[in-house]
Coordinates of C-alpha atoms and ligand atoms in Angstrom, one line a residue:
X458 CA 27.6 23.1 -81.3
X459 CA 26.9 26.1 -79.0
X460 CA 23.2 26.7 -79.5
X461 CA 22.4 29.2 -76.7
X462 CA 23.5 32.1 -78.9
X463 CA 23.9 31.8 -82.7
X464 CA 24.1 33.9 -85.8
X465 CA 22.8 32.5 -89.0
X466 CA 23.2 34.4 -92.3
X467 CA 20.8 34.1 -95.3
X468 CA 22.2 36.4 -98.0
X469 CA 21.4 39.9 -96.7
X470 CA 19.5 38.8 -93.6
X471 CA 21.3 38.1 -90.3
X472 CA 19.4 35.8 -87.8
X473 CA 20.4 36.2 -84.2
X474 CA 19.2 33.4 -81.9
X475 CA 19.3 33.1 -78.1
X476 CA 18.4 34.8 -74.8
X477 CA 21.1 37.4 -75.4
X478 CA 20.1 38.2 -78.9
X479 CA 18.0 41.3 -78.1
X480 CA 20.9 42.9 -76.5
X481 CA 22.6 42.9 -79.9
X482 CA 20.0 45.0 -81.6
X483 CA 21.6 48.4 -81.1
X484 CA 25.1 47.2 -82.0
X485 CA 23.7 45.6 -85.1
X486 CA 21.9 48.8 -86.1
X487 CA 25.1 50.8 -85.8
X488 CA 27.0 48.2 -87.8
X489 CA 24.6 48.4 -90.8
X490 CA 24.1 52.2 -90.5
X491 CA 20.4 51.9 -89.4
X492 CA 20.8 54.0 -86.3
X493 CA 20.2 57.5 -87.7
X494 CA 16.6 57.5 -89.0
X495 CA 13.3 57.2 -87.2
X496 CA 12.3 53.9 -85.7
X497 CA 8.8 52.5 -85.6
X498 CA 7.8 49.4 -83.6
X499 CA 4.8 47.4 -84.9
X500 CA 3.0 45.3 -82.3
X501 CA -0.5 43.8 -82.0
X502 CA -2.6 44.4 -78.9
X503 CA -1.3 41.2 -77.3
X504 CA 2.4 41.7 -78.0
X505 CA 2.0 45.3 -77.0
X506 CA 1.1 44.1 -73.5
X507 CA 3.2 40.9 -73.2
X508 CA 6.2 41.3 -75.4
X509 CA 7.0 45.0 -75.7
X510 CA 8.0 45.3 -72.0
X511 CA 10.4 42.4 -72.5
X512 CA 12.0 44.1 -75.4
X513 CA 12.2 47.5 -73.8
X514 CA 13.7 46.0 -70.6
X515 CA 16.5 44.6 -72.7
X516 CA 16.9 47.6 -75.1
X517 CA 15.7 50.6 -73.1
X518 CA 16.9 53.0 -75.9
X519 CA 14.0 51.8 -78.1
X520 CA 11.5 53.2 -75.6
X521 CA 11.5 56.6 -77.2
X522 CA 10.3 55.4 -80.6
X523 CA 6.8 55.5 -82.0
X524 CA 4.7 52.3 -81.4
X525 CA 2.3 51.3 -84.1
X526 CA -0.5 49.0 -82.7
X527 CA -2.8 46.7 -84.7
X528 CA -5.6 44.4 -83.4
X529 CA -4.3 40.9 -82.8
X530 CA -5.4 38.0 -85.1
X531 CA -5.6 37.1 -88.8
X532 CA -8.4 39.7 -89.4
X533 CA -5.9 42.5 -89.1
X534 CA -3.8 41.2 -92.1
X535 CA -5.6 43.4 -94.7
X536 CA -4.9 46.2 -97.1
X537 CA -7.0 48.5 -94.9
X538 CA -4.6 47.9 -92.0
X539 CA -1.5 48.4 -94.2
X540 CA -3.0 51.6 -95.6
X541 CA -3.5 52.9 -92.1
X542 CA 0.1 52.1 -91.2
X543 CA 1.4 53.7 -94.3
X544 CA -0.5 56.9 -93.4
X545 CA 0.9 56.7 -89.8
X546 CA 4.4 56.6 -91.3
X547 CA 3.7 59.5 -93.6
X548 CA 2.2 61.6 -90.8
X549 CA 5.3 60.9 -88.7
X550 CA 7.4 62.1 -91.6
X551 CA 9.2 58.7 -91.9
X552 CA 11.9 59.0 -94.6
X553 CA 13.7 56.3 -96.6
X554 CA 16.1 56.0 -93.7
X555 CA 13.3 54.9 -91.3
X556 CA 13.4 51.5 -89.7
X557 CA 10.3 49.3 -89.0
X558 CA 10.8 46.8 -86.2
X559 CA 8.0 44.1 -86.0
X560 CA 7.3 42.5 -82.7
X561 CA 4.8 39.7 -82.9
X562 CA 3.6 36.5 -84.5
X563 CA 3.3 35.7 -88.2
X564 CA 0.5 38.2 -88.7
X565 CA 2.7 41.1 -87.5
X566 CA 5.8 40.0 -89.4
X567 CA 3.9 39.3 -92.6
X568 CA 2.0 42.6 -92.5
X569 CA 5.0 44.6 -91.2
X570 CA 7.2 43.2 -94.0
X571 CA 4.5 44.1 -96.5
X572 CA 4.2 47.6 -95.2
X573 CA 8.0 48.1 -95.1
X574 CA 8.3 46.7 -98.7
X575 CA 5.7 49.2 -100.0
X576 CA 6.5 52.4 -98.1
X577 CA 8.7 54.6 -100.3
X578 CA 9.4 51.5 -102.4
X579 CA 11.1 49.8 -99.4
X580 CA 12.4 50.8 -96.0
X581 CA 14.5 48.4 -93.9
X582 CA 12.8 46.2 -91.4
X583 CA 13.8 44.0 -88.5
X584 CA 11.6 41.1 -87.3
X585 CA 11.4 40.1 -83.7
X586 CA 9.1 37.0 -83.9
X587 CA 7.3 36.2 -80.6
X588 CA 5.3 33.0 -81.5
X589 CA 6.9 29.6 -82.1
X590 CA 5.5 29.6 -85.6
X591 CA 6.9 33.0 -86.2
X592 CA 10.3 32.1 -84.9
X593 CA 10.8 28.9 -86.9
X594 CA 8.8 29.8 -90.0
X595 CA 6.9 33.0 -90.8
X596 CA 9.6 35.5 -90.1
X597 CA 12.2 33.6 -92.2
X598 CA 12.3 33.6 -95.9
X599 CA 11.1 37.0 -97.0
X600 CA 7.5 36.2 -97.8
X601 CA 5.3 39.1 -96.8
X602 CA 1.6 39.4 -97.5
X603 CA -2.0 40.3 -96.7
X604 CA -5.3 38.5 -97.1
X605 CA -7.8 39.6 -99.8
X606 CA -11.4 39.0 -98.7
X607 CA -11.1 35.4 -97.4
X608 CA -8.2 34.4 -99.6
X609 CA -5.0 34.1 -97.4
X610 CA -1.8 35.7 -98.5
X611 CA -3.1 36.6 -102.0
X612 CA -1.2 39.8 -102.2
X613 CA 2.4 40.2 -101.2
X614 CA 6.0 40.7 -102.0
X615 CA 9.2 38.8 -101.4
X616 CA 11.1 41.3 -99.2
X617 CA 13.9 40.3 -96.9
X618 CA 14.2 41.8 -93.4
X619 CA 17.7 43.1 -92.6
X620 CA 17.8 41.0 -89.5
X621 CA 15.7 38.7 -87.3
X622 CA 16.2 38.5 -83.5
X623 CA 14.8 35.3 -82.0
X624 CA 14.6 35.1 -78.3
X625 CA 12.9 31.9 -77.0
X626 CA 11.9 33.7 -73.7
X627 CA 9.0 35.3 -75.6
X628 CA 7.5 31.8 -75.7
X629 CA 7.0 31.8 -71.9
X630 CA 3.7 33.6 -72.3
X631 CA 2.5 31.8 -75.5
X632 CA -0.7 29.7 -75.0
X633 CA -0.3 26.0 -75.4
X634 CA -2.4 25.8 -78.6
X635 CA -0.1 28.3 -80.3
X636 CA 3.0 26.3 -79.2
X637 CA 1.4 23.2 -80.6
X638 CA 0.7 25.0 -83.9
X639 CA 4.4 26.0 -84.1
X640 CA 5.6 22.6 -83.1
X641 CA 3.8 21.2 -86.1
X642 CA 6.0 23.3 -88.4
X643 CA 9.0 22.0 -86.6
X644 CA 7.9 18.4 -87.0
X645 CA 7.5 19.1 -90.7
X646 CA 10.9 20.6 -91.0
X647 CA 12.4 17.7 -89.2
X648 CA 10.6 15.1 -91.3
X649 CA 11.6 16.6 -94.6
X650 CA 15.1 17.8 -93.6
X651 CA 16.7 16.1 -90.7
X652 CA 16.4 12.4 -90.0
X653 CA 18.7 12.6 -87.0
X654 CA 16.6 15.2 -85.3
X655 CA 13.4 13.2 -86.0
X656 CA 15.0 10.3 -84.2
X657 CA 15.6 12.6 -81.2
X658 CA 12.1 14.3 -81.4
X659 CA 10.1 11.1 -81.5
X660 CA 11.4 10.1 -78.1
X661 CA 9.8 13.3 -76.7
X662 CA 6.0 13.1 -77.0
X663 CA 4.2 16.4 -77.8
X664 CA 2.7 16.6 -74.3
X665 CA 6.1 16.2 -72.7
X666 CA 7.5 19.0 -74.9
X667 CA 5.0 21.4 -73.4
X668 CA 6.4 20.6 -69.9
X669 CA 9.9 21.1 -71.1
X670 CA 11.4 24.7 -70.5
X671 CA 11.8 26.7 -73.7
X672 CA 15.5 27.2 -73.1
X673 CA 16.1 23.4 -72.7
X674 CA 18.6 21.7 -75.1
X675 CA 15.9 19.8 -77.0
X676 CA 13.9 23.0 -77.7
X677 CA 17.0 24.8 -78.7
X678 CA 18.0 21.9 -81.1
X679 CA 14.5 22.0 -82.6
X680 CA 14.2 25.7 -83.0
X681 CA 17.8 26.2 -84.4
X682 CA 17.4 23.1 -86.5
X683 CA 14.2 24.4 -88.1
X684 CA 15.6 27.9 -88.7
X685 CA 18.8 26.5 -90.2
X686 CA 16.9 24.1 -92.5
X687 CA 14.6 26.9 -93.8
X688 CA 17.5 29.3 -94.2
X689 CA 19.4 26.8 -96.3
X690 CA 16.4 26.2 -98.6
X691 CA 15.8 30.0 -98.9
X692 CA 19.4 30.5 -99.9
X693 CA 19.0 28.0 -102.7
X694 CA 15.5 28.9 -103.8
X695 CA 14.3 32.3 -102.7
X696 CA 11.3 32.6 -105.0
X697 CA 10.0 29.1 -104.7
X698 CA 11.0 27.6 -108.1
X699 CA 11.9 24.2 -106.8
X700 CA 13.5 23.2 -103.5
X701 CA 11.4 25.6 -101.4
X702 CA 8.5 23.2 -102.3
X703 CA 9.9 20.7 -99.8
X704 CA 8.5 23.0 -97.1
X705 CA 5.0 22.1 -98.2
X706 CA 5.0 18.7 -96.7
X707 CA 1.6 18.3 -95.0
X708 CA 0.4 21.6 -96.4
X709 CA -1.7 20.5 -99.4
X710 CA -4.2 18.6 -97.3
X711 CA -3.5 20.8 -94.3
X712 CA -4.6 24.0 -96.1
X713 CA -7.8 22.3 -97.2
X714 CA -8.6 21.1 -93.7
X715 CA -7.8 24.5 -92.2
X716 CA -10.2 26.3 -94.7
X717 CA -12.8 23.6 -94.2
X718 CA -12.7 23.9 -90.4
X719 CA -13.6 27.6 -90.8
X720 CA -16.3 27.0 -93.4
X721 CA -18.1 24.1 -91.9
X722 CA -18.7 25.2 -88.4
X723 CA -16.2 22.7 -86.9
X724 CA -13.8 24.1 -84.3
X725 CA -11.6 26.4 -86.4
X726 CA -8.2 24.9 -86.6
X727 CA -4.9 26.8 -86.2
X728 CA -2.6 26.5 -89.2
X729 CA -0.2 24.1 -87.5
X730 CA -3.0 21.9 -86.2
X731 CA -4.3 21.5 -89.7
X732 CA -0.7 20.9 -91.0
X733 CA -0.3 18.1 -88.4
X734 CA -3.3 16.3 -89.9
X735 CA -2.0 17.0 -93.4
X736 CA 1.3 15.4 -92.4
X737 CA -0.3 12.1 -91.3
X738 CA -2.1 12.0 -94.7
X739 CA 1.1 12.9 -96.6
X740 CA 3.0 10.2 -94.7
X741 CA 0.3 7.7 -95.8
X742 CA 0.6 8.9 -99.4
X743 CA 4.4 8.6 -99.1
X744 CA 4.0 5.0 -98.1
X745 CA 1.9 4.3 -101.2
X746 CA 3.7 6.6 -103.7
X747 CA 7.3 7.1 -102.6
X748 CA 8.2 4.0 -100.6
X749 CA 8.1 5.4 -97.0
X750 CA 8.5 2.3 -94.9
X751 CA 5.4 1.2 -92.9
X752 CA 7.3 1.5 -89.6
X753 CA 8.0 5.2 -90.3
X754 CA 4.4 5.9 -91.3
X755 CA 3.2 4.3 -88.0
X756 CA 5.8 6.3 -85.9
X757 CA 4.8 9.6 -87.6
X758 CA 1.1 8.9 -87.2
X759 CA 1.4 7.8 -83.5
X760 CA 3.6 10.8 -82.6
X761 CA 1.3 13.4 -84.1
X762 CA -1.9 11.7 -82.8
X763 CA -0.3 11.7 -79.3
X764 CA -0.4 15.5 -79.1
X765 CA -3.0 16.8 -81.6
X766 CA -6.8 16.3 -81.2
X767 CA -8.6 14.3 -83.8
X768 CA -10.5 16.5 -86.3
X769 CA -13.5 14.3 -86.8
X770 CA -14.6 15.2 -90.4
X771 CA -17.2 12.8 -91.9
X772 CA -16.7 10.6 -94.9
X773 CA -19.2 12.7 -96.9
X774 CA -17.0 15.8 -96.2
X775 CA -14.2 14.2 -98.2
X776 CA -15.3 15.4 -101.7
X777 CA -15.4 19.0 -100.4
X778 CA -11.9 18.6 -99.0
X779 CA -10.6 17.3 -102.3
X780 CA -12.3 20.1 -104.1
X781 CA -10.5 22.6 -101.8
X782 CA -7.2 20.9 -102.6
X783 CA -7.7 21.5 -106.3
X784 CA -7.3 25.2 -105.7
X785 CA -3.8 24.8 -104.3
X786 CA -1.4 27.3 -106.0
X787 CA 1.1 24.4 -106.6
X788 CA -1.2 22.3 -108.7
X789 CA -0.5 21.8 -112.5
X790 CA -2.9 20.5 -115.2
X791 CA -5.7 20.3 -112.7
X792 CA -3.8 17.6 -110.7
X793 CA -3.3 17.8 -107.0
X794 CA 0.5 17.8 -106.3
X795 CA 2.1 16.8 -103.0
X796 CA 5.5 17.0 -101.3
X797 CA 6.1 13.5 -99.9
X798 CA 9.0 11.7 -98.3
X799 CA 10.7 8.4 -99.2
X800 CA 12.2 8.3 -95.6
X801 CA 12.5 10.9 -92.8
X802 CA 14.9 13.5 -94.2
X803 CA 14.4 12.5 -97.9
X804 CA 11.7 14.7 -99.5
X805 CA 10.2 14.2 -103.0
X806 CA 8.4 17.1 -104.5
X807 CA 5.6 17.5 -107.1
X808 CA 4.1 14.0 -106.7
X809 CA 0.6 14.0 -108.3
X810 CA -2.0 11.9 -106.5
X811 CA -5.4 10.7 -107.7
X812 CA -8.6 11.6 -105.8
X813 CA -9.0 7.9 -104.7
X814 CA -5.6 7.9 -103.2
X815 CA -6.3 11.2 -101.3
X816 CA -9.6 9.6 -100.0
X817 CA -7.6 6.6 -98.8
X818 CA -5.2 9.0 -97.0
X819 CA -8.0 10.9 -95.3
X820 CA -9.5 7.5 -94.2
X821 CA -6.1 6.4 -92.9
X822 CA -6.0 9.6 -90.8
X823 CA -9.4 8.9 -89.2
X824 CA -8.7 5.2 -88.6
X825 CA -5.2 5.6 -87.3
X826 CA -6.3 7.8 -84.3
Ligands
NAD1131 N1 5.6 34.5 -94.4 C1 5.7 33.2 -94.2 O1 6.6 32.5 -94.8 C2 4.7 32.5 -93.3 C3 4.8 31.2 -93.0 C4 3.9 30.6 -92.1 C5 2.8 31.4 -91.6 N2 2.7 32.7 -92.0 C6 1.6 33.5 -91.6 O2 1.7 33.7 -90.1 C7 0.4 33.9 -89.6 C8 0.3 33.0 -88.4 O3 1.3 33.3 -87.5 P1 1.1 33.0 -85.9 O4 0.7 31.7 -85.7 O5 2.3 33.5 -85.2 O6 -0.2 33.9 -85.5 P2 -0.4 35.3 -84.9 O7 0.6 36.3 -85.3 O8 -1.9 35.7 -85.1 O9 -0.2 35.0 -83.3 C9 -1.1 34.2 -82.7 C10 -1.6 34.8 -81.4 O10 -0.6 34.8 -80.4 C11 -0.4 36.1 -79.9 N3 1.0 36.3 -79.4 C12 2.1 36.5 -80.2 N4 3.2 36.4 -79.4 C13 2.8 36.1 -78.2 C14 3.5 35.8 -77.0 N5 4.8 35.8 -76.9 N6 2.7 35.5 -75.9 C15 1.4 35.4 -76.0 N7 0.7 35.6 -77.1 C16 1.4 36.0 -78.2 C17 -0.8 37.1 -81.0 O11 -1.2 38.3 -80.5 C18 -2.0 36.3 -81.6 O12 -3.2 36.5 -80.8 C19 -0.6 33.6 -90.7 O13 -1.1 34.9 -91.2 C20 0.3 32.9 -91.8 O14 -0.2 33.2 -93.1 C21 3.6 33.3 -92.9

C-alpha cells in the first residue's frame, strides 16, 4: 500500500493525505467548481503564525484571500466568535459561492464547519487540520459545534466538508503534549478497529514515537489507519445511530476525568490525555464484562502508562467522577453505558456497568501505574 499520498472518499468528502496533498488544492477546487467565488481562510493566532506560511508557500494563489483570525484555544469555540465571523463574511459580501478554508486544530475545524454550515444555510468548506487530533479525528466525520457556557459541543450541526487536506508536515511544530493527545485517539482507533496495527504499535513505546519523524512509515500507517477506520464508520453511520458509538472507547470515563481535572484544580488535562486514562479503565471493564484476556489488559495498561503521566485522583474523588459520567449523552435509563472490547479490534457497544464496577476500574487505573 502506497501511503505517502492517498485519497480516501467518504460520500461527498474527499480526503487527501500526504506531503504533496496541499499542492492538489487548486486542481481540486477547479474540479468541483469551487474556484469562482470568494475564499476565506480561518486560522487561530498560532496557526496564523506557524501554519499559514506553510500553506501559502505550497499554494501561493491563496495569498490574495481574506484571512479570518480567532484566538487560539477552546475558549474561542463560542457563539460570539461564530457571530463575529458571520458578520465578517457579510461585510466582505461573501455569497453562496464563497468557500471557507479552515487551517488549524479541532477548535478551528469545529468552529469553521459550524460557521460554514450556518452562513446562508451552508457554504462549502475545506478543512486543513494541523494538529494530530485534528488530522485523525476532529476534521473527519462532519460533526461541527460550539460550546455553550461550560458545556462542550452542546450546539452544532452535522455538516460535511467538501474536502480535507492532511499534510503530516504541519505536525513538525506541534508541542509534544498535543502530539500525545492525538496519539491517544490513534491508540483508541487501533484498539477498537485494527488488531494488526495494535500489534505493530505496541512495539513502539509512546516516548519512542515522539522521536520518530512524522513522515516515517509507522506514523503514516497510524495516521492513514485512523483516518480510514473513522471514514468507514462514518460512511455506515453518519449521525451516530449505532456503529459510530465504537469510537467512544475510553471516552465515558475520559470525558468525566477531563471535566473533573478542570473543576478540581488538578492540572487540566488535554482531551487525549483524559481518554488515555479512560481507555485503561475501559480495558479493565472489558476484562470483567466482555472477556478481554488479562494479557491484553496488561499490555494496553502498560503501553498507555509508559507515555502518559499518572492523574493522581483520590479515592474520595470517585463518587464525583461517577456522578459526572451519569451526564454522558449516550446513557439510557440512568445507567452509564460503555464501549468495550472483547479483544483488540473487536468492539462491543452499549454495555451498562454498575457504579461498583466503575469504582473497581478507577482503582485498577491507580494501582496499575
Ligand atoms: N468534530 C469532531 O468529531 C471532534 C472530535 C474530537 C475533538 N473535537 C474537538 O477538537 C477540539 C480539540 O482539538 P485540538 O486538540 O486540535 O485543539 P486546538 O484546536 O485547540 O489545538 C491545540 C493547540 O495547538 C495549536 N496548533 C494547531 N496546529 C498547530 C501546529 N501545527 N503547530 C503548533 N501549534 C498548533 C493551536 O493553536 C492550539 O493552541 C475540541 O474542541 C474538541 O471538542 C472534535
